[in-house]
Short mmCIF file of C-alpha atoms in Angstrom, two decimals:
data_model
loop_
_atom_site.label_atom_id
_atom_site.label_comp_id
_atom_site.label_asym_id
_atom_site.label_seq_id
_atom_site.Cartn_x
_atom_site.Cartn_y
_atom_site.Cartn_z
CA MET V 1 -44.17 28.90 -9.11
CA PRO V 2 -41.78 28.87 -6.15
CA LEU V 3 -42.41 26.13 -3.63
CA PRO V 4 -43.72 27.19 -0.21
CA ARG V 5 -40.69 27.28 2.03
CA PRO V 6 -41.41 24.34 4.40
CA LEU V 7 -41.62 21.91 1.49
CA LYS V 8 -38.19 22.63 0.04
CA PRO V 9 -36.16 20.30 2.25
CA LEU V 10 -38.66 17.52 1.63
CA ALA V 11 -38.34 17.95 -2.13
CA ALA V 12 -34.57 17.85 -1.80
CA ILE V 13 -34.76 14.61 0.15
CA GLY V 14 -37.04 13.20 -2.52
CA ALA V 15 -34.53 14.07 -5.23
CA LEU V 16 -31.72 12.50 -3.22
CA ALA V 17 -33.74 9.32 -2.74
CA LEU V 18 -34.39 9.18 -6.45
CA LEU V 19 -30.71 9.56 -7.17
CA LEU V 20 -29.82 6.77 -4.75
CA THR V 21 -32.36 4.33 -6.13
CA GLY V 22 -31.17 5.20 -9.60
CA GLN V 23 -27.73 3.96 -8.64
CA VAL V 24 -29.09 0.79 -7.11
CA LEU V 25 -31.18 0.13 -10.20
CA ALA V 26 -28.10 0.26 -12.37
CA GLU V 27 -26.83 -2.82 -10.55
CA ALA V 28 -29.96 -4.93 -10.25
CA PRO V 29 -33.16 -3.42 -11.60
CA GLY V 30 -36.34 -4.77 -10.17
CA LEU V 31 -34.72 -6.91 -7.56
CA ASN V 32 -34.63 -4.36 -4.74
CA GLY V 33 -38.28 -3.72 -4.25
CA GLU V 34 -38.38 -1.00 -6.90
CA LEU V 35 -41.46 -0.80 -9.08
CA ARG V 36 -40.94 -2.19 -12.54
CA GLY V 37 -42.79 -4.19 -15.20
CA THR V 38 -41.92 -7.68 -16.40
CA GLY V 39 -42.70 -7.14 -20.09
CA ASP V 40 -39.06 -6.92 -21.10
CA LEU V 41 -37.74 -9.69 -18.88
CA GLY V 42 -36.76 -13.20 -19.85
CA VAL V 43 -35.20 -16.43 -18.68
CA VAL V 44 -32.20 -18.20 -20.19
CA ILE V 45 -31.72 -21.85 -19.24
CA GLU V 46 -28.19 -22.70 -18.11
CA ARG V 47 -28.33 -26.42 -18.75
CA ALA V 48 -25.07 -27.61 -17.23
CA SER V 49 -25.42 -25.91 -13.87
CA GLY V 50 -29.17 -26.25 -13.28
CA SER V 51 -29.45 -22.50 -13.10
CA VAL V 52 -31.17 -19.79 -15.10
CA ALA V 53 -30.13 -16.29 -16.11
CA LEU V 54 -32.78 -13.65 -15.52
CA VAL V 55 -32.38 -11.11 -18.33
CA ASP V 56 -33.61 -7.66 -19.26
CA THR V 57 -34.15 -7.30 -23.01
CA THR V 58 -34.31 -3.49 -22.99
CA ARG V 59 -30.96 -3.07 -21.27
CA ARG V 60 -29.60 -6.30 -22.78
CA GLU V 61 -28.27 -7.42 -19.43
CA VAL V 62 -28.17 -10.45 -17.21
CA LEU V 63 -29.80 -9.29 -13.98
CA ARG V 64 -29.01 -12.37 -11.97
CA HIS V 65 -28.05 -16.02 -12.23
CA ILE V 66 -30.37 -18.14 -10.09
CA GLU V 67 -29.55 -21.69 -9.01
CA GLY V 68 -31.56 -24.61 -7.72
CA PHE V 69 -33.63 -25.80 -10.68
CA GLY V 70 -32.35 -29.39 -10.71
CA ASP V 71 -31.53 -31.10 -13.99
CA LEU V 72 -32.10 -28.63 -16.82
CA SER V 73 -30.59 -30.78 -19.56
CA HIS V 74 -33.82 -30.34 -21.47
CA ALA V 75 -35.89 -27.55 -20.05
CA SER V 76 -38.59 -25.16 -21.10
CA VAL V 77 -40.38 -22.22 -19.56
CA LYS V 78 -43.93 -20.88 -19.50
CA PHE V 79 -45.06 -17.60 -17.98
CA THR V 80 -48.10 -16.92 -15.83
CA ARG V 81 -50.90 -14.77 -17.19
CA ASP V 82 -49.61 -11.69 -15.37
CA ALA V 83 -46.02 -12.43 -16.50
CA ARG V 84 -44.89 -12.22 -12.90
CA TYR V 85 -43.80 -15.84 -12.59
CA ALA V 86 -41.98 -18.28 -14.83
CA PHE V 87 -42.65 -22.00 -14.58
CA VAL V 88 -39.47 -23.92 -15.39
CA PHE V 89 -39.92 -27.56 -16.47
CA GLY V 90 -36.79 -29.60 -15.73
CA ARG V 91 -35.63 -32.94 -17.08
CA ASP V 92 -35.79 -34.46 -13.59
CA GLY V 93 -39.54 -33.87 -13.28
CA GLY V 94 -38.95 -30.66 -11.35
CA LEU V 95 -41.57 -27.93 -11.71
CA THR V 96 -40.15 -24.68 -10.40
CA LYS V 97 -41.96 -21.37 -10.04
CA LEU V 98 -39.59 -18.43 -10.37
CA ASP V 99 -40.58 -14.95 -9.24
CA LEU V 100 -39.21 -12.62 -11.91
CA LEU V 101 -39.50 -9.55 -9.69
CA THR V 102 -37.59 -10.85 -6.69
CA GLY V 103 -35.35 -13.15 -8.72
CA GLU V 104 -36.07 -15.97 -6.29
CA ILE V 105 -37.65 -19.39 -6.49
CA ALA V 106 -41.18 -19.10 -5.13
CA GLU V 107 -41.91 -22.83 -5.08
CA ARG V 108 -40.53 -26.07 -6.42
CA ILE V 109 -41.96 -29.59 -6.61
CA LEU V 110 -40.72 -32.86 -8.11
CA GLN V 111 -43.82 -34.00 -9.96
CA GLY V 112 -42.43 -36.88 -12.04
CA GLY V 113 -39.32 -38.82 -12.92
CA ASN V 114 -38.46 -37.33 -16.29
CA SER V 115 -40.30 -34.50 -17.97
CA ILE V 116 -40.15 -32.64 -21.27
CA GLY V 117 -42.15 -29.42 -20.94
CA GLY V 118 -45.61 -28.10 -20.45
CA ALA V 119 -48.19 -25.39 -20.96
CA ILE V 120 -50.34 -22.91 -19.07
CA SER V 121 -54.07 -22.85 -19.75
CA GLN V 122 -55.79 -19.96 -21.49
CA ASP V 123 -57.36 -18.73 -18.24
CA GLY V 124 -54.04 -18.97 -16.42
CA ARG V 125 -55.37 -21.32 -13.75
CA PHE V 126 -53.63 -24.53 -14.75
CA VAL V 127 -50.13 -25.62 -15.63
CA ALA V 128 -49.82 -28.95 -17.44
CA VAL V 129 -46.57 -30.93 -17.46
CA GLY V 130 -45.72 -33.53 -20.10
CA ASN V 131 -43.84 -36.48 -18.69
CA TYR V 132 -41.63 -39.16 -20.18
CA GLU V 133 -41.45 -41.07 -16.90
CA PRO V 134 -44.05 -42.07 -15.92
CA GLY V 135 -45.56 -41.25 -19.32
CA GLY V 136 -48.49 -38.87 -19.04
CA VAL V 137 -49.65 -35.38 -18.17
CA LYS V 138 -50.14 -33.87 -14.75
CA VAL V 139 -52.06 -30.66 -14.30
CA PHE V 140 -51.40 -28.34 -11.36
CA ASP V 141 -52.99 -25.20 -9.98
CA THR V 142 -50.69 -22.31 -10.97
CA GLU V 143 -51.23 -20.57 -7.63
CA THR V 144 -51.04 -23.37 -5.12
CA MET V 145 -49.12 -25.88 -7.26
CA GLU V 146 -51.47 -28.58 -6.05
CA LEU V 147 -52.25 -31.49 -8.35
CA VAL V 148 -55.56 -31.00 -10.15
CA ILE V 149 -55.58 -34.06 -12.39
CA ASP V 150 -53.20 -36.86 -13.32
CA VAL V 151 -53.62 -38.27 -16.85
CA PRO V 152 -51.44 -41.35 -17.49
CA ALA V 153 -50.71 -41.79 -21.22
CA THR V 154 -51.84 -45.38 -21.24
CA TYR V 155 -52.03 -47.13 -24.58
CA GLN V 156 -52.28 -50.64 -25.93
CA ARG V 157 -49.29 -52.25 -27.59
CA PRO V 158 -49.75 -54.46 -30.66
CA ASP V 159 -49.41 -57.56 -28.44
CA GLY V 160 -52.35 -56.43 -26.30
CA SER V 161 -50.34 -55.38 -23.25
CA THR V 162 -50.59 -51.82 -21.96
CA ALA V 163 -47.86 -49.26 -21.32
CA GLN V 164 -47.51 -45.54 -20.65
CA ALA V 165 -46.18 -43.55 -23.59
CA LYS V 166 -43.80 -40.63 -23.39
CA VAL V 167 -45.73 -37.41 -23.84
CA VAL V 168 -44.46 -34.73 -26.22
CA GLY V 169 -45.74 -31.46 -27.62
CA VAL V 170 -47.95 -30.24 -24.78
CA VAL V 171 -49.65 -26.97 -25.74
CA ASP V 172 -52.65 -24.97 -24.60
CA VAL V 173 -55.35 -23.98 -27.06
CA PRO V 174 -58.40 -21.70 -26.79
CA GLY V 175 -61.25 -22.97 -24.67
CA ASN V 176 -58.96 -23.97 -21.79
CA VAL V 177 -57.86 -27.13 -23.56
CA PHE V 178 -54.49 -28.85 -23.48
CA VAL V 179 -53.32 -30.90 -26.46
CA PHE V 180 -50.43 -33.37 -26.47
CA SER V 181 -49.00 -36.35 -28.36
CA LEU V 182 -47.95 -39.85 -27.30
CA PHE V 183 -44.56 -40.83 -28.76
CA GLU V 184 -44.73 -44.65 -28.71
CA ALA V 185 -48.49 -44.80 -29.18
CA GLY V 186 -48.85 -42.49 -32.18
CA GLU V 187 -51.85 -40.74 -30.63
CA ILE V 188 -52.95 -37.13 -30.05
CA TRP V 189 -55.08 -36.39 -27.00
CA THR V 190 -57.00 -33.29 -25.93
CA LEU V 191 -57.78 -32.49 -22.31
CA ASP V 192 -60.63 -30.03 -21.82
CA MET V 193 -60.16 -28.20 -18.52
CA SER V 194 -63.17 -25.92 -18.93
CA ARG V 195 -65.51 -28.41 -17.26
CA ASP V 196 -65.79 -29.41 -13.64
CA GLU V 197 -64.82 -32.91 -14.73
CA PRO V 198 -61.96 -32.53 -17.23
CA GLU V 199 -62.76 -34.35 -20.47
CA LEU V 200 -60.23 -36.42 -22.41
CA THR V 201 -60.54 -37.10 -26.16
CA LYS V 202 -58.18 -39.49 -27.95
CA HIS V 203 -57.21 -39.49 -31.61
CA ARG V 204 -55.56 -42.78 -32.53
CA ASP V 205 -53.29 -43.87 -35.40
CA VAL V 206 -52.09 -40.36 -36.16
CA GLY V 207 -48.69 -41.54 -37.42
CA SER V 208 -45.46 -43.11 -36.22
CA MET V 209 -43.53 -41.55 -33.33
CA PRO V 210 -44.73 -37.96 -32.96
CA TYR V 211 -41.66 -36.21 -31.50
CA ASP V 212 -42.90 -32.67 -30.94
CA ALA V 213 -45.78 -30.46 -31.96
CA LEU V 214 -46.78 -26.90 -32.58
CA ILE V 215 -49.89 -24.83 -32.59
CA THR V 216 -50.60 -22.10 -35.14
CA PRO V 217 -50.63 -18.59 -33.68
CA ASN V 218 -54.44 -18.44 -33.89
CA GLY V 219 -54.75 -21.70 -31.98
CA ARG V 220 -56.57 -23.49 -34.78
CA TYR V 221 -54.15 -26.14 -36.03
CA TYR V 222 -52.17 -28.55 -33.86
CA ILE V 223 -49.42 -30.17 -35.91
CA ALA V 224 -47.26 -33.01 -34.64
CA GLY V 225 -44.00 -33.87 -36.40
CA LEU V 226 -43.52 -37.58 -37.06
CA PHE V 227 -40.16 -39.24 -36.61
CA GLY V 228 -41.14 -42.74 -37.73
CA GLU V 229 -42.37 -41.65 -41.14
CA ASP V 230 -42.22 -38.68 -43.48
CA GLY V 231 -44.97 -36.18 -42.89
CA MET V 232 -46.87 -34.59 -40.04
CA ALA V 233 -50.17 -35.08 -38.25
CA LEU V 234 -52.62 -32.18 -38.26
CA LEU V 235 -55.61 -31.68 -35.98
CA ASP V 236 -58.00 -28.85 -36.92
CA LEU V 237 -59.29 -27.72 -33.53
CA TRP V 238 -62.12 -25.78 -35.13
CA HIS V 239 -63.29 -29.13 -36.49
CA PRO V 240 -61.98 -31.85 -34.22
CA GLU V 241 -64.81 -34.07 -35.46
CA ASN V 242 -62.88 -34.43 -38.72
CA GLY V 243 -60.12 -36.25 -36.91
CA VAL V 244 -56.38 -36.10 -37.56
CA GLN V 245 -55.14 -35.63 -41.10
CA ARG V 246 -51.66 -36.45 -42.49
CA ILE V 247 -49.90 -33.60 -44.24
CA LEU V 248 -46.68 -33.49 -46.29
CA PRO V 249 -46.75 -37.30 -46.35
CA ASP V 250 -44.12 -37.81 -49.00
CA TYR V 251 -41.62 -35.01 -48.61
CA GLY V 252 -38.68 -37.37 -48.77
CA GLN V 253 -39.85 -40.19 -50.97
CA ASN V 254 -39.06 -38.83 -54.40
CA ASP V 255 -35.43 -38.46 -53.52
CA TYR V 256 -35.11 -41.68 -51.53
CA GLY V 257 -36.15 -43.51 -54.70
CA GLN V 258 -33.05 -42.14 -56.39
CA GLY V 259 -30.74 -43.55 -53.79
CA GLU V 260 -30.58 -40.60 -51.43
CA GLN V 261 -30.54 -41.67 -47.80
CA ARG V 262 -32.23 -39.93 -44.95
CA LEU V 263 -29.41 -38.43 -42.89
CA PRO V 264 -28.89 -39.65 -39.34
CA VAL V 265 -30.80 -37.36 -36.97
CA TYR V 266 -28.39 -36.28 -34.25
CA LYS V 267 -30.94 -34.00 -32.63
CA MET V 268 -34.71 -33.99 -32.85
CA PRO V 269 -36.10 -30.85 -34.47
CA HIS V 270 -38.23 -28.60 -32.33
CA LEU V 271 -41.49 -27.43 -33.76
CA GLU V 272 -42.54 -25.00 -31.10
CA GLY V 273 -40.86 -22.12 -32.86
CA TRP V 274 -43.66 -22.08 -35.35
CA ALA V 275 -42.80 -20.19 -38.52
CA MET V 276 -45.59 -18.77 -40.57
CA ALA V 277 -45.64 -15.97 -43.10
CA GLY V 278 -48.81 -15.12 -44.95
CA ASN V 279 -50.08 -18.35 -46.48
CA ARG V 280 -46.75 -20.07 -46.00
CA ALA V 281 -45.62 -22.35 -43.20
CA PHE V 282 -41.96 -23.26 -42.71
CA PHE V 283 -40.98 -26.61 -41.19
CA PRO V 284 -37.71 -28.37 -40.39
CA ALA V 285 -37.35 -31.54 -42.51
CA VAL V 286 -36.38 -34.57 -40.45
CA GLY V 287 -33.18 -36.15 -41.74
CA ARG V 288 -32.65 -33.61 -44.49
CA SER V 289 -30.76 -30.33 -44.79
CA GLU V 290 -33.88 -28.52 -45.88
CA VAL V 291 -36.55 -26.18 -44.67
CA LEU V 292 -39.89 -27.24 -46.12
CA VAL V 293 -42.48 -24.70 -47.18
CA ALA V 294 -46.17 -25.59 -47.19
CA ASP V 295 -49.21 -23.67 -48.43
CA THR V 296 -51.41 -23.30 -45.35
CA ARG V 297 -54.57 -23.21 -47.47
CA ASP V 298 -54.28 -26.88 -48.39
CA TRP V 299 -51.06 -27.90 -46.55
CA SER V 300 -49.37 -28.94 -49.78
CA LEU V 301 -45.59 -28.86 -50.08
CA THR V 302 -44.61 -25.93 -52.28
CA ASN V 303 -40.87 -25.42 -51.78
CA ARG V 304 -37.77 -26.92 -50.24
CA ILE V 305 -35.06 -24.51 -49.22
CA ALA V 306 -31.55 -25.97 -49.06
CA VAL V 307 -29.86 -24.88 -45.85
CA HIS V 308 -26.57 -25.36 -43.99
CA GLY V 309 -27.59 -28.47 -42.00
CA GLN V 310 -30.57 -30.28 -40.52
CA PRO V 311 -32.81 -27.59 -39.06
CA ILE V 312 -33.73 -27.70 -35.37
CA PHE V 313 -35.57 -24.43 -34.75
CA VAL V 314 -37.29 -22.68 -37.66
CA MET V 315 -38.76 -19.46 -36.29
CA SER V 316 -40.32 -16.47 -37.99
CA ARG V 317 -39.62 -12.93 -36.89
CA PRO V 318 -42.82 -11.49 -35.41
CA ASP V 319 -43.42 -9.39 -38.54
CA GLU V 320 -43.03 -12.56 -40.70
CA ARG V 321 -40.48 -11.00 -43.09
CA GLN V 322 -37.72 -13.43 -42.05
CA VAL V 323 -37.35 -16.97 -40.83
CA TRP V 324 -34.33 -17.79 -38.66
CA VAL V 325 -32.95 -21.33 -38.63
CA THR V 326 -30.60 -23.18 -36.26
CA PHE V 327 -29.10 -26.59 -36.97
CA ALA V 328 -28.39 -30.02 -35.51
CA HIS V 329 -25.02 -31.34 -34.42
CA PRO V 330 -22.41 -31.36 -35.95
CA LEU V 331 -23.30 -28.36 -38.15
CA ASN V 332 -24.59 -26.31 -35.23
CA ASP V 333 -22.06 -23.53 -35.67
CA LYS V 334 -24.22 -21.29 -37.81
CA VAL V 335 -27.58 -19.53 -37.96
CA GLN V 336 -29.25 -18.78 -41.27
CA VAL V 337 -31.88 -16.23 -42.19
CA ILE V 338 -34.43 -16.87 -44.94
CA ASP V 339 -36.33 -14.06 -46.65
CA THR V 340 -39.99 -15.14 -46.60
CA GLN V 341 -40.81 -13.42 -49.89
CA THR V 342 -37.93 -14.67 -52.06
CA LEU V 343 -37.37 -17.90 -50.05
CA GLU V 344 -33.63 -17.26 -50.28
CA VAL V 345 -31.03 -17.48 -47.55
CA ILE V 346 -30.03 -13.86 -47.06
CA ALA V 347 -27.62 -14.14 -44.13
CA THR V 348 -25.44 -16.72 -42.42
CA LEU V 349 -24.20 -15.81 -38.95
CA GLU V 350 -21.66 -17.48 -36.69
CA PRO V 351 -22.47 -16.49 -33.14
CA GLY V 352 -20.32 -19.17 -31.46
CA ASP V 353 -20.01 -22.87 -30.68
CA SER V 354 -23.02 -25.19 -30.47
CA ILE V 355 -25.90 -22.89 -31.26
CA LEU V 356 -29.03 -24.18 -29.54
CA HIS V 357 -31.92 -21.80 -29.22
CA LYS V 358 -33.04 -18.34 -30.15
CA GLU V 359 -35.74 -15.89 -29.21
CA PHE V 360 -36.96 -12.66 -30.78
CA THR V 361 -37.72 -9.63 -28.67
CA PRO V 362 -41.49 -9.03 -28.69
CA ARG V 363 -41.56 -6.89 -31.81
CA GLY V 364 -38.65 -8.65 -33.45
CA GLU V 365 -36.05 -5.89 -33.68
CA HIS V 366 -33.51 -8.07 -31.88
CA ILE V 367 -32.81 -11.76 -31.61
CA TRP V 368 -31.04 -13.51 -28.73
CA ILE V 369 -29.11 -16.67 -29.61
CA SER V 370 -27.55 -19.19 -27.21
CA ALA V 371 -24.06 -20.48 -28.04
CA ARG V 372 -23.81 -23.37 -25.59
CA ASP V 373 -20.14 -24.23 -25.81
CA SER V 374 -19.08 -20.58 -25.96
CA ASN V 375 -20.97 -19.91 -22.70
CA GLN V 376 -22.55 -16.85 -24.27
CA VAL V 377 -25.85 -15.43 -25.40
CA VAL V 378 -25.39 -13.26 -28.47
CA VAL V 379 -27.81 -10.47 -29.38
CA TYR V 380 -28.24 -9.31 -32.97
CA ASP V 381 -30.12 -6.53 -34.70
CA THR V 382 -32.41 -8.48 -37.06
CA ARG V 383 -32.43 -5.75 -39.71
CA THR V 384 -28.72 -5.02 -40.01
CA PHE V 385 -27.43 -8.37 -38.57
CA GLU V 386 -25.09 -6.28 -36.43
CA GLU V 387 -23.98 -7.92 -33.21
CA LEU V 388 -25.21 -5.83 -30.28
CA ALA V 389 -24.12 -7.70 -27.17
CA ARG V 390 -22.55 -10.86 -25.77
CA LEU V 391 -23.78 -11.90 -22.38
CA PRO V 392 -22.22 -14.54 -20.11
CA ALA V 393 -24.29 -17.66 -19.41
CA GLU V 394 -23.31 -21.15 -18.30
CA SER V 395 -23.96 -23.59 -21.22
CA PRO V 396 -27.02 -21.62 -22.30
CA SER V 397 -29.83 -23.43 -24.09
CA GLY V 398 -33.47 -22.28 -24.11
CA ILE V 399 -34.27 -18.55 -24.16
CA PHE V 400 -37.78 -17.44 -23.19
CA PHE V 401 -39.16 -13.89 -23.01
CA THR V 402 -42.26 -12.91 -21.06
CA HIS V 403 -44.36 -11.87 -24.07
CA ARG V 404 -44.94 -15.61 -24.51
CA ALA V 405 -47.42 -15.24 -21.62
CA HIS V 406 -49.84 -13.62 -24.04
CA GLN V 407 -49.45 -15.85 -27.06
CA ILE V 408 -51.58 -18.91 -27.79
CA GLY V 409 -49.66 -22.14 -27.41
CA LEU V 410 -46.56 -20.53 -25.95
CA MET J 1 16.81 -41.19 -53.71
CA LYS J 2 15.03 -40.16 -50.60
CA LEU J 3 12.85 -43.24 -50.45
CA PRO J 4 14.64 -45.03 -47.64
CA ALA J 5 14.09 -42.05 -45.37
CA LEU J 6 10.34 -42.30 -45.98
CA LEU J 7 10.10 -46.01 -45.32
CA PRO J 8 9.87 -45.90 -41.55
CA LEU J 9 7.03 -43.39 -41.80
CA PHE J 10 5.24 -45.63 -44.26
CA CYS J 11 5.56 -48.62 -41.94
CA ALA J 12 4.30 -46.58 -39.03
CA ALA J 13 1.23 -45.63 -41.05
CA LEU J 14 0.55 -49.28 -41.81
CA ALA J 15 0.74 -50.16 -38.15
CA LEU J 16 -1.74 -47.46 -37.12
CA PRO J 17 -5.04 -49.24 -37.75
CA ALA J 18 -3.93 -52.17 -35.62
CA MET J 19 -3.10 -49.81 -32.75
CA ALA J 20 -6.39 -47.95 -32.96
CA SER J 21 -8.04 -47.95 -29.58
CA GLY J 22 -9.38 -45.29 -27.28
CA ASP J 23 -6.06 -45.01 -25.47
CA GLU J 24 -4.43 -43.44 -28.48
CA LEU J 25 -6.77 -40.46 -28.57
CA GLY J 26 -5.21 -37.24 -27.42
CA PRO J 27 -6.49 -35.48 -24.30
CA GLU J 28 -8.06 -32.75 -26.40
CA ARG J 29 -10.13 -35.20 -28.46
CA ARG J 30 -11.12 -37.08 -25.31
CA ALA J 31 -12.40 -33.83 -23.82
CA GLU J 32 -14.38 -33.20 -27.00
CA LEU J 33 -15.87 -36.69 -26.83
CA GLU J 34 -16.86 -36.12 -23.23
CA THR J 35 -18.63 -32.89 -24.21
CA LEU J 36 -20.30 -34.75 -27.07
CA LEU J 37 -21.52 -37.47 -24.73
CA TYR J 38 -23.00 -35.28 -22.00
CA GLN J 39 -24.21 -32.41 -24.17
CA ASP J 40 -25.16 -33.90 -27.54
CA CYS J 41 -25.97 -37.53 -26.67
CA GLY J 42 -27.52 -35.79 -23.67
CA SER J 43 -30.14 -34.23 -25.97
CA CYS J 44 -31.92 -37.58 -25.87
CA HIS J 45 -30.32 -39.48 -22.98
CA GLY J 46 -30.31 -36.52 -20.60
CA MET J 47 -27.27 -34.45 -19.76
CA THR J 48 -26.94 -36.47 -16.55
CA LEU J 49 -27.59 -39.65 -18.57
CA ARG J 50 -30.81 -40.25 -16.65
CA GLY J 51 -32.73 -40.68 -19.88
CA GLY J 52 -35.16 -38.72 -22.01
CA LEU J 53 -36.38 -39.72 -25.43
CA GLY J 54 -33.59 -42.31 -25.22
CA PRO J 55 -33.04 -44.59 -22.22
CA ALA J 56 -30.93 -43.81 -19.15
CA LEU J 57 -27.28 -44.85 -19.44
CA PRO J 58 -26.04 -45.53 -15.89
CA ARG J 59 -22.73 -47.37 -15.50
CA ASP J 60 -24.30 -50.49 -13.99
CA ARG J 61 -26.64 -50.82 -16.98
CA MET J 62 -23.83 -50.19 -19.47
CA GLN J 63 -21.80 -52.99 -17.90
CA GLY J 64 -24.48 -55.37 -19.09
CA PHE J 65 -23.17 -54.78 -22.62
CA SER J 66 -19.75 -55.69 -23.98
CA PRO J 67 -17.63 -52.71 -25.07
CA GLU J 68 -17.83 -54.06 -28.62
CA ALA J 69 -21.63 -54.15 -28.54
CA LEU J 70 -21.85 -50.59 -27.19
CA ALA J 71 -19.38 -49.29 -29.77
CA HIS J 72 -21.45 -51.02 -32.46
CA ILE J 73 -24.67 -49.38 -31.27
CA ILE J 74 -22.94 -45.99 -31.19
CA GLN J 75 -21.63 -46.43 -34.73
CA HIS J 76 -24.69 -48.00 -36.33
CA GLY J 77 -27.61 -46.81 -34.22
CA ILE J 78 -30.74 -48.83 -33.51
CA PRO J 79 -32.92 -49.20 -36.60
CA GLY J 80 -36.57 -48.43 -35.98
CA SER J 81 -35.74 -46.16 -33.06
CA ALA J 82 -34.63 -42.54 -32.80
CA MET J 83 -31.02 -43.66 -32.09
CA PRO J 84 -28.89 -42.61 -35.08
CA GLY J 85 -25.61 -44.19 -36.15
CA TRP J 86 -22.69 -41.85 -35.41
CA LYS J 87 -20.33 -43.48 -37.91
CA ALA J 88 -20.11 -40.39 -40.08
CA LEU J 89 -18.78 -38.37 -37.13
CA LEU J 90 -16.81 -40.87 -35.04
CA SER J 91 -13.97 -43.26 -35.78
CA ASP J 92 -14.08 -46.82 -34.43
CA ALA J 93 -11.52 -45.82 -31.81
CA GLU J 94 -13.65 -42.88 -30.70
CA ALA J 95 -16.79 -45.01 -30.44
CA ARG J 96 -14.78 -47.54 -28.44
CA TRP J 97 -13.55 -44.77 -26.12
CA LEU J 98 -17.15 -43.68 -25.52
CA ALA J 99 -18.19 -47.30 -24.89
CA ASP J 100 -15.37 -47.77 -22.38
CA HIS J 101 -16.21 -44.46 -20.71
CA LEU J 102 -19.88 -45.44 -20.39
CA ARG J 103 -18.93 -48.77 -18.77
CA THR J 104 -16.17 -47.66 -16.45
CA ASP J 105 -16.20 -44.03 -15.42
CA ASN J 106 -19.33 -42.33 -16.66
CA ARG J 107 -20.69 -39.83 -14.16
CA LEU J 108 -23.86 -41.77 -13.38
CA GLU J 109 -23.09 -44.92 -11.45
CA THR J 110 -26.62 -46.16 -11.02
CA LEU J 111 -30.12 -44.77 -11.47
CA ALA J 112 -30.61 -44.90 -7.73
CA ASP J 113 -27.92 -42.19 -7.28
#
């Protein structure tokens, strides 16, 4: 049907406007007041320059490099419930709220002396930060960034004196609860934020030097890796009354008895990239060039998979068909892929120098890998292992995509 | 016989261990060690050496140790802690270079910076 005459010029102007914005979008989508979603956005930490790269995973582009995040030498990111904002946890205790749509820092506070990461509560109201200095957890309101509660990680040393432990492995679990571990104290604490008066529960003697922790995708099991001994500490959050149980307690002992030494650990493994496939769980072995496989029905050790070096991140593709592994210094030049059915290494990739972190796109068709000393993020097709893109980033480390906003514990 | 021609080389090789000190490392290796210190040691000590899982390493604190003691800690680690020995990756001269760097010109003078 022909348009009534008076409307024609208007329609033409509309088309022109569309054309113009289309051109602007090609340069910086979403950062010029245009409507867009955040579901395919992400943040790459640029550790040497205290900046982040805001990325678009559909277009495989860096939209903008944003500075002013302080010391990002060990940083992590959590997304708000609406995936509009990213909270960046810096080494210097900085907690920075980044607006993904404007590409600008919305707010920034220095909440501690030295921090390691944090979590956002199930209801999205609270952001908890785990601190090394002073050891403990601080919880803030995600909207106002005001302090809600300060929980010092106070524990008693063997000589009776008290100290504050470094906090590691802060995650959120269903019921608006935060869970975290105390490195020097060997304790796991839960902080229930669902009550008017937050309630703290302590599990003591969980094992020596928990260095990081993970939560299963359903939020049921909290598992802390132990540095001071072989094995891991498991808390069943469906049955916290049963206390903390040790699992895989002797994964190294058989071999140590035959003269094999635990290798020096040049970088602590990260457990957050939880890898699960069916009834199997995949863990990095501390001090060994192996990925351990446990049966999640009874947490027994079923397999050890020999890999290129000491694993740092062991992460399963969202469909659980593959597990991707990165390694500690000095063998951090490769990435290996394990088939979760055959338990064989099916691919070894060399994206660049000093591989640190990796992240799957939400449905797992691509993986983004940071090559720190190559100053690049490399994108692969996870089915064909074809390299799709190389993006510039300054000493890139952690890579975080917004779909984490809707996953338990991430 | 070509032996005499090889002799000077042989003697030079013998003399090498005695000469081993950080000064003899080439600029390229020194740059690699610097990257190692701030990036990889930085995994635990912080990229700015302000500490993390491991303690802060400011220059004024490092001067409380002798270069020999620091080099020893770098090579052998601290048993019972998360500090590994780096002996498998670093020569004595390289550990000594790192120790000297930590004491004299590391980028963090004091924690108060």
